Tab-separated table of C-alpha atoms in Angstrom:
chain	number	residue	atom	x	y	z
A	1	GLY	CA	-128.664	154.209	57.163
A	2	GLU	CA	-127.249	154.215	53.659
A	3	SER	CA	-128.552	157.612	52.537
A	4	VAL	CA	-125.716	159.899	51.692
A	5	GLY	CA	-127.230	163.315	52.348
A	6	LEU	CA	-126.825	164.463	48.789
A	7	HIS	CA	-127.035	168.199	48.136
A	8	LEU	CA	-129.899	167.903	45.712
A	9	PRO	CA	-132.638	170.036	44.284
A	10	THR	CA	-135.656	169.659	46.554
A	11	LEU	CA	-139.290	169.634	45.626
A	12	SER	CA	-141.743	170.233	48.466
A	13	VAL	CA	-145.311	169.167	47.821
A	14	GLN	CA	-148.448	169.209	49.930
A	15	GLU	CA	-149.911	165.800	50.655
A	16	GLY	CA	-152.604	165.020	48.115
A	17	ASP	CA	-151.192	167.297	45.433
A	18	ASN	CA	-149.555	166.058	42.253
A	19	SER	CA	-145.759	166.072	41.951
A	20	ILE	CA	-143.716	166.561	38.816
A	21	ILE	CA	-140.034	165.689	38.858
A	22	ASN	CA	-137.963	166.620	35.843
A	23	CYS	CA	-134.787	165.230	34.346
A	24	ALA	CA	-132.611	166.181	31.398
A	25	TYR	CA	-130.688	163.340	29.798
A	26	SER	CA	-127.606	163.517	27.667
A	27	ASN	CA	-127.422	160.646	25.211
A	28	SER	CA	-129.787	160.831	22.262
A	29	ALA	CA	-128.940	157.182	21.506
A	30	SER	CA	-130.338	155.926	24.811
A	31	ASP	CA	-132.995	153.293	24.307
A	32	TYR	CA	-134.530	153.062	27.758
A	33	PHE	CA	-135.210	155.555	30.484
A	34	ILE	CA	-135.976	154.530	34.013
A	35	TRP	CA	-137.064	156.261	37.191
A	36	TYR	CA	-135.773	155.023	40.522
A	37	LYS	CA	-136.823	155.954	44.046
A	38	GLN	CA	-134.353	155.890	46.906
A	39	GLU	CA	-135.633	156.062	50.454
A	40	SER	CA	-133.353	156.863	53.348
A	41	GLY	CA	-131.215	153.885	54.251
A	42	LYS	CA	-132.151	151.852	51.202
A	43	GLY	CA	-130.929	151.138	47.722
A	44	PRO	CA	-132.600	152.633	44.635
A	45	GLN	CA	-135.876	150.947	43.735
A	46	PHE	CA	-137.338	150.716	40.236
A	47	ILE	CA	-140.511	152.715	39.685
A	48	ILE	CA	-141.238	152.773	35.971
A	49	ASP	CA	-139.450	152.720	32.648
A	50	ILE	CA	-140.155	153.943	29.151
A	51	ARG	CA	-138.682	152.990	25.829
A	52	SER	CA	-137.410	155.635	23.455
A	53	ASN	CA	-140.142	154.903	20.891
A	54	MET	CA	-142.819	155.955	23.380
A	55	ASP	CA	-143.665	159.382	24.745
A	56	LYS	CA	-145.846	158.407	27.679
A	57	ARG	CA	-146.296	155.484	29.993
A	58	GLN	CA	-148.566	155.137	32.989
A	59	GLY	CA	-148.276	153.041	36.092
A	60	GLN	CA	-150.041	153.026	39.402
A	61	ARG	CA	-150.214	156.712	40.423
A	62	VAL	CA	-147.166	157.466	38.288
A	63	THR	CA	-146.765	158.663	34.719
A	64	VAL	CA	-143.523	159.114	32.827
A	65	LEU	CA	-143.310	161.510	29.904
A	66	LEU	CA	-140.496	161.506	27.389
A	67	ASN	CA	-139.673	164.388	25.075
A	68	LYS	CA	-136.864	163.292	22.809
A	69	THR	CA	-136.754	166.609	20.973
A	70	VAL	CA	-135.411	168.397	24.016
A	71	LYS	CA	-134.043	165.271	25.762
A	72	HIS	CA	-136.331	165.682	28.733
A	73	LEU	CA	-137.957	163.138	30.997
A	74	SER	CA	-140.515	163.754	33.718
A	75	LEU	CA	-142.138	161.707	36.441
A	76	GLN	CA	-145.591	162.665	37.593
A	77	ILE	CA	-146.905	161.321	40.878
A	78	ALA	CA	-150.627	161.681	41.467
A	79	ALA	CA	-152.045	162.355	44.927
A	80	THR	CA	-148.635	162.484	46.573
A	81	GLN	CA	-148.410	160.674	49.906
A	82	PRO	CA	-145.925	160.937	52.796
A	83	GLY	CA	-144.513	157.579	51.718
A	84	ASP	CA	-143.448	159.154	48.433
A	85	SER	CA	-140.831	161.243	50.249
A	86	ALA	CA	-137.508	160.083	48.836
A	87	VAL	CA	-134.806	160.933	46.332
A	88	TYR	CA	-135.820	160.254	42.747
A	89	PHE	CA	-133.285	159.450	40.037
A	90	CYS	CA	-133.715	159.227	36.329
A	91	ALA	CA	-131.450	156.790	34.528
A	92	GLU	CA	-130.772	155.948	30.920
A	93	ASN	CA	-129.195	153.087	29.066
A	94	LEU	CA	-128.355	152.253	25.506
A	95	LYS	CA	-130.002	148.851	25.472
A	96	GLY	CA	-131.217	146.234	27.866
A	97	ASN	CA	-128.789	144.982	30.491
A	98	THR	CA	-126.123	147.589	29.914
A	99	PRO	CA	-125.183	149.772	32.866
A	100	LEU	CA	-127.557	152.500	33.813
A	101	VAL	CA	-126.264	156.064	33.804
A	102	PHE	CA	-127.906	157.957	36.625
A	103	GLY	CA	-128.808	161.603	36.910
A	104	LYS	CA	-128.070	163.592	40.044
A	105	GLY	CA	-131.475	163.111	41.630
A	106	THR	CA	-134.248	165.239	43.114
A	107	ARG	CA	-135.378	165.093	46.712
A	108	LEU	CA	-139.154	165.010	47.101
A	109	SER	CA	-140.466	166.193	50.451
A	110	VAL	CA	-144.153	165.674	51.165
A	111	ILE	CA	-145.743	168.051	53.642
A	112	ALA	CA	-148.531	166.474	55.634
B	1	ASP	CA	-139.060	137.489	47.940
B	2	ALA	CA	-135.955	137.657	45.769
B	3	ARG	CA	-133.500	140.385	46.635
B	4	VAL	CA	-129.877	141.376	46.263
B	5	THR	CA	-128.022	140.858	49.520
B	6	GLN	CA	-124.962	142.887	50.459
B	7	THR	CA	-122.633	142.411	53.398
B	8	PRO	CA	-121.573	144.085	55.539
B	9	ARG	CA	-124.142	146.873	55.825
B	10	HIS	CA	-121.637	149.119	57.562
B	11	LYS	CA	-117.866	149.069	57.701
B	12	VAL	CA	-115.499	151.403	59.509
B	13	THR	CA	-111.838	150.825	58.863
B	14	GLU	CA	-108.523	152.580	59.177
B	15	MET	CA	-106.695	153.981	56.227
B	16	GLY	CA	-104.435	151.381	54.652
B	17	GLN	CA	-106.566	148.401	55.621
B	18	GLU	CA	-108.106	145.986	53.148
B	19	VAL	CA	-111.868	146.086	52.719
B	20	THR	CA	-113.961	143.387	51.074
B	21	MET	CA	-117.615	143.904	50.237
B	22	ARG	CA	-119.813	141.027	49.178
B	23	CYS	CA	-122.939	140.741	47.096
B	24	GLN	CA	-125.320	137.889	46.433
B	25	PRO	CA	-127.256	138.669	43.249
B	26	ILE	CA	-130.797	137.480	42.650
B	27	LEU	CA	-130.832	133.851	41.539
B	28	GLY	CA	-131.038	133.649	37.778
B	29	HIS	CA	-129.711	137.135	37.130
B	30	ASN	CA	-126.679	137.033	34.897
B	31	THR	CA	-125.559	140.668	35.114
B	32	VAL	CA	-124.067	142.253	38.220
B	33	PHE	CA	-123.207	145.917	38.679
B	34	TRP	CA	-121.197	147.738	41.340
B	35	TYR	CA	-122.044	151.398	41.944
B	36	ARG	CA	-120.646	153.925	44.385
B	37	GLN	CA	-122.732	156.750	45.794
B	38	THR	CA	-121.186	159.927	47.202
B	39	MET	CA	-122.441	163.416	47.927
B	40	MET	CA	-120.362	164.949	45.196
B	41	GLN	CA	-120.650	162.408	42.393
B	42	GLY	CA	-123.997	160.749	42.967
B	43	LEU	CA	-124.271	157.167	41.661
B	44	GLU	CA	-121.214	156.139	39.672
B	45	LEU	CA	-120.663	152.821	37.937
B	46	LEU	CA	-117.518	151.072	39.102
B	47	ALA	CA	-117.732	147.741	37.275
B	48	TYR	CA	-120.117	145.221	35.831
B	49	PHE	CA	-120.143	141.536	34.981
B	50	ARG	CA	-122.154	139.406	32.610
B	51	ASN	CA	-122.182	135.652	33.119
B	52	ARG	CA	-119.395	136.222	35.688
B	53	ALA	CA	-117.083	137.820	33.113
B	54	PRO	CA	-116.000	141.424	33.731
B	55	LEU	CA	-117.245	143.636	30.910
B	56	ASP	CA	-116.282	147.074	32.105
B	57	ASP	CA	-114.320	148.170	35.127
B	58	SER	CA	-113.164	151.510	33.773
B	59	GLY	CA	-114.878	153.304	36.646
B	60	MET	CA	-112.593	151.734	39.241
B	61	PRO	CA	-109.196	152.987	40.375
B	62	LYS	CA	-107.216	149.996	39.146
B	63	ASP	CA	-104.353	150.334	41.555
B	64	ARG	CA	-106.472	149.714	44.637
B	65	PHE	CA	-109.867	148.345	43.594
B	66	SER	CA	-110.653	144.893	42.299
B	67	ALA	CA	-113.951	143.188	41.509
B	68	GLU	CA	-114.546	139.491	40.994
B	69	MET	CA	-117.289	136.906	40.702
B	70	PRO	CA	-115.934	133.648	42.138
B	71	ASP	CA	-119.253	132.004	41.281
B	72	ALA	CA	-122.726	132.939	40.088
B	73	THR	CA	-123.955	133.555	43.629
B	74	LEU	CA	-121.174	135.828	44.845
B	75	ALA	CA	-119.653	139.096	43.671
B	76	THR	CA	-116.899	140.821	45.621
B	77	LEU	CA	-115.449	144.313	45.597
B	78	LYS	CA	-112.118	144.735	47.293
B	79	ILE	CA	-110.177	147.861	48.180
B	80	GLN	CA	-106.535	147.504	49.155
B	81	PRO	CA	-105.258	149.753	50.596
B	82	SER	CA	-108.287	151.816	51.559
B	83	GLU	CA	-108.140	155.615	51.720
B	84	PRO	CA	-110.434	158.196	53.353
B	85	ARG	CA	-111.658	159.309	49.907
B	86	ASP	CA	-113.106	155.804	49.427
B	87	SER	CA	-115.718	156.577	52.070
B	88	ALA	CA	-119.090	156.166	50.341
B	89	VAL	CA	-122.037	153.829	50.015
B	90	TYR	CA	-121.323	150.941	47.669
B	91	PHE	CA	-124.271	149.329	45.915
B	92	CYS	CA	-124.503	146.066	44.110
B	93	ALA	CA	-127.292	145.522	41.580
B	94	SER	CA	-128.276	142.576	39.415
B	95	GLY	CA	-130.374	142.126	36.307
B	96	ARG	CA	-131.409	139.677	33.603
B	97	LEU	CA	-130.005	139.601	30.102
B	98	GLY	CA	-132.209	141.774	27.894
B	99	GLY	CA	-133.905	143.383	30.850
B	100	THR	CA	-133.833	147.056	31.675
B	101	GLU	CA	-134.412	146.889	35.399
B	102	ALA	CA	-131.498	146.633	37.798
B	103	PHE	CA	-132.363	145.435	41.291
B	104	PHE	CA	-130.290	147.097	43.976
B	105	GLY	CA	-129.122	145.807	47.318
B	106	GLN	CA	-129.247	147.847	50.519
B	107	GLY	CA	-125.678	148.990	50.125
B	108	THR	CA	-122.536	148.927	52.239
B	109	ARG	CA	-121.688	152.182	53.963
B	110	LEU	CA	-117.906	152.380	54.106
B	111	THR	CA	-116.088	154.844	56.325
B	112	VAL	CA	-112.310	155.014	56.114
B	113	VAL	CA	-110.704	156.998	58.929
């Protein structure tokens, strides 16, 4: 497959528990922040985004929190399932349609 | 459903050979990105196009890499000559003007021996 075996921080979570994945970003001028999920052998897949004028956004089982004061982004996954096992990347961009700058990623491992 | 299509999925080649990777963006998307993913560097932007015009290719080694969009349905990334350090997974992504989401293909895993 197309996974690259990155040496990443790993978060191990029991099935059914909540997961929190953290990300520090660098550019205070970034306008959008996005979380991507990459499963083994696949390309990154969009999960949720948040604009810089918001501090929280909720989706289905996922919540993104943005703290601009400390340039910190988090992704919360409720009731984590085995299918959530993947590498999660945060990304930022200055404005719509400009290239995303990706963080290093966190590997989420769900223990059944 | 609409998706970004990349070919080939896997490529093994000998050092010095030319490699061409192809990408079909989602119909209607006017922005195309090429990223490279490695263990050491993670996801790095190589180049991107808007309305088929190259906007930024500063992430590419200019002496051996080239990226083009012959038409709106095809983007290519070429390496000539290839080197072992080019071994990586190369992703193409496309998006709409004004949008924040980039849709990624499945990637091409390149191995240069």
